[in-house]
Amino acid sequence: MSGKQIIISEVGARDGLQTQPVQVSTADKIRMLYALSATGLRRIEVTSFVHPKIVPQMADAEDVLAGMHRAPGVRYAAFVPNIKGAERALAARVEDFKSGVAVSETFNSLNVRMSTGQAMQAFADISAFAKGTSSQVVGVLGTAFGCPYEGDMPVERCLPLIEVMVEGCAKLIYFADTTGMANPGSIARLVEAAQKRWPEINFGLHLHNTRGLGLANALAGLERGVTDFESSIGGMGGCPYAPLAVGNICTEDFVHMLHGMGYETALDLDALIAAARLTETILGAKLPGMVLRAGKASELHDAEKKRDKAPA
Ligand code: ZN
């Protein structure tokens, strides 16, 4: 096992909530973030500074950031698509500006209404803006493993975009499997190519479980020394521009796996499960997380109770 600690960035409040059919109130988002901030998480994505018409769920970005409790030692992030968003995020005291571009031209035009070139320019502008502030830019390379409209994204198409992010001073860059098209082989190819070319940069993974490969893909990253992952509480979420919206890998399921394998996370799994339960209550819906239903593998059952019920 790697001695390095695995750092999880919780994205449920943004990636998870933005596609929910119910409008979650600002007060409930703050309750959810409060619970998440008490789990040992050190990176929490709070909201998105996109235009409210594009993502109505995130229209209260400023109110959430102004009203929430900030736990010491936690970096609070927001998705920032353009310079206007960066200005709003800075005013709202966001520490990490998540910004980036999708490898797929079609996906950029749908998701952020920009060409890939325009999105890269926006990233460069946001990076330049962040340099004079106490906030930092975290790069996100969307559809890095495939696009539902254009198909596979070869490594050669990803590398020039990663280069722009590295030049823009991103020290941490997530490769996002936005619509769940990656497999452990494609994860290994991109991670290895990027690590080889930029050994000084921290490459993380943002994974979705659309085709059931979320944790297998995470394992492929772990085996290549990836220490930064994005996941969402209860596995909620999706993407409005993916034909089938399925959530991120589930934070508590992933942490359950990591702890079972002996990885350090500094996270309180019980507190994460409690936060997932609270999120279900807020949404009034069941979330796809599995440990939430099955319990931890360490929670043993009473065999005698089963024996009574067993058929003779
Ligand atoms: Zn996502």
Tab-separated table of N, CA and C and ligand atoms in Angstrom, residues 11 14-16 18 45 140 176-179 206-208 230 236-239 246-249, ligand 1:
chain	number	residue	atom	x	y	z
A	11	VAL	N	-17.705	16.429	-4.103
A	11	VAL	CA	-18.331	17.303	-5.102
A	11	VAL	C	-19.861	17.213	-5.109
A	14	ARG	N	-22.134	20.274	-5.524
A	14	ARG	CA	-22.151	20.914	-6.856
A	14	ARG	C	-22.536	19.885	-7.929
A	15	ASP	N	-21.645	18.958	-8.195
A	15	ASP	CA	-21.898	17.972	-9.264
A	15	ASP	C	-23.144	17.144	-8.941
A	16	GLY	N	-23.321	16.848	-7.642
A	16	GLY	CA	-24.459	16.023	-7.237
A	16	GLY	C	-25.778	16.763	-7.317
A	18	GLN	N	-26.574	19.620	-8.868
A	18	GLN	CA	-26.959	20.440	-10.030
A	18	GLN	C	-27.951	19.755	-10.959
A	45	GLU	N	-16.280	20.899	-2.695
A	45	GLU	CA	-16.790	21.789	-3.748
A	45	GLU	C	-18.195	22.206	-3.341
A	140	VAL	N	-9.559	21.095	-14.476
A	140	VAL	CA	-10.435	19.936	-14.702
A	140	VAL	C	-10.504	19.683	-16.208
A	176	ALA	N	-11.453	14.174	-15.780
A	176	ALA	CA	-12.848	13.851	-15.481
A	176	ALA	C	-13.427	12.882	-16.506
A	177	ASP	N	-13.949	11.791	-15.969
A	177	ASP	CA	-14.697	10.852	-16.811
A	177	ASP	C	-16.165	11.279	-16.707
A	178	THR	N	-16.449	12.402	-17.331
A	178	THR	CA	-17.705	13.127	-17.150
A	178	THR	C	-18.950	12.269	-17.342
A	179	THR	N	-18.911	11.395	-18.322
A	179	THR	CA	-20.102	10.597	-18.614
A	179	THR	C	-19.835	9.094	-18.482
A	206	HIS	N	-11.643	12.397	-11.480
A	206	HIS	CA	-13.052	12.708	-11.200
A	206	HIS	C	-13.860	11.659	-11.959
A	207	LEU	N	-14.462	10.747	-11.211
A	207	LEU	CA	-15.039	9.561	-11.853
A	207	LEU	C	-16.547	9.473	-11.666
A	208	HIS	N	-17.198	8.968	-12.687
A	208	HIS	CA	-18.645	8.686	-12.616
A	208	HIS	C	-18.855	7.181	-12.771
A	230	GLU	N	-12.113	12.782	-6.848
A	230	GLU	CA	-13.362	13.492	-6.571
A	230	GLU	C	-14.491	12.470	-6.539
A	236	MET	N	-24.567	10.598	-5.469
A	236	MET	CA	-25.569	11.365	-6.227
A	236	MET	C	-24.919	12.139	-7.366
A	237	GLY	N	-25.735	12.527	-8.300
A	237	GLY	CA	-25.229	13.405	-9.345
A	237	GLY	C	-25.455	12.874	-10.732
A	238	GLY	N	-24.804	13.527	-11.655
A	238	GLY	CA	-24.962	13.180	-13.055
A	238	GLY	C	-24.467	14.328	-13.890
A	239	CYS	N	-24.916	14.382	-15.088
A	239	CYS	CA	-24.518	15.491	-15.940
A	239	CYS	C	-25.690	15.786	-16.854
A	246	VAL	N	-25.799	9.553	-14.473
A	246	VAL	CA	-25.512	8.716	-13.319
A	246	VAL	C	-24.433	9.413	-12.501
A	247	GLY	N	-24.500	9.218	-11.192
A	247	GLY	CA	-23.675	9.997	-10.296
A	247	GLY	C	-22.199	9.688	-10.314
A	248	ASN	N	-21.495	10.510	-9.559
A	248	ASN	CA	-20.065	10.322	-9.322
A	248	ASN	C	-19.873	9.025	-8.536
A	249	ILE	N	-18.640	8.567	-8.454
A	249	ILE	CA	-18.392	7.466	-7.528
A	249	ILE	C	-18.799	7.964	-6.141
B	1	ZN	ZN	-18.862	15.024	-12.753
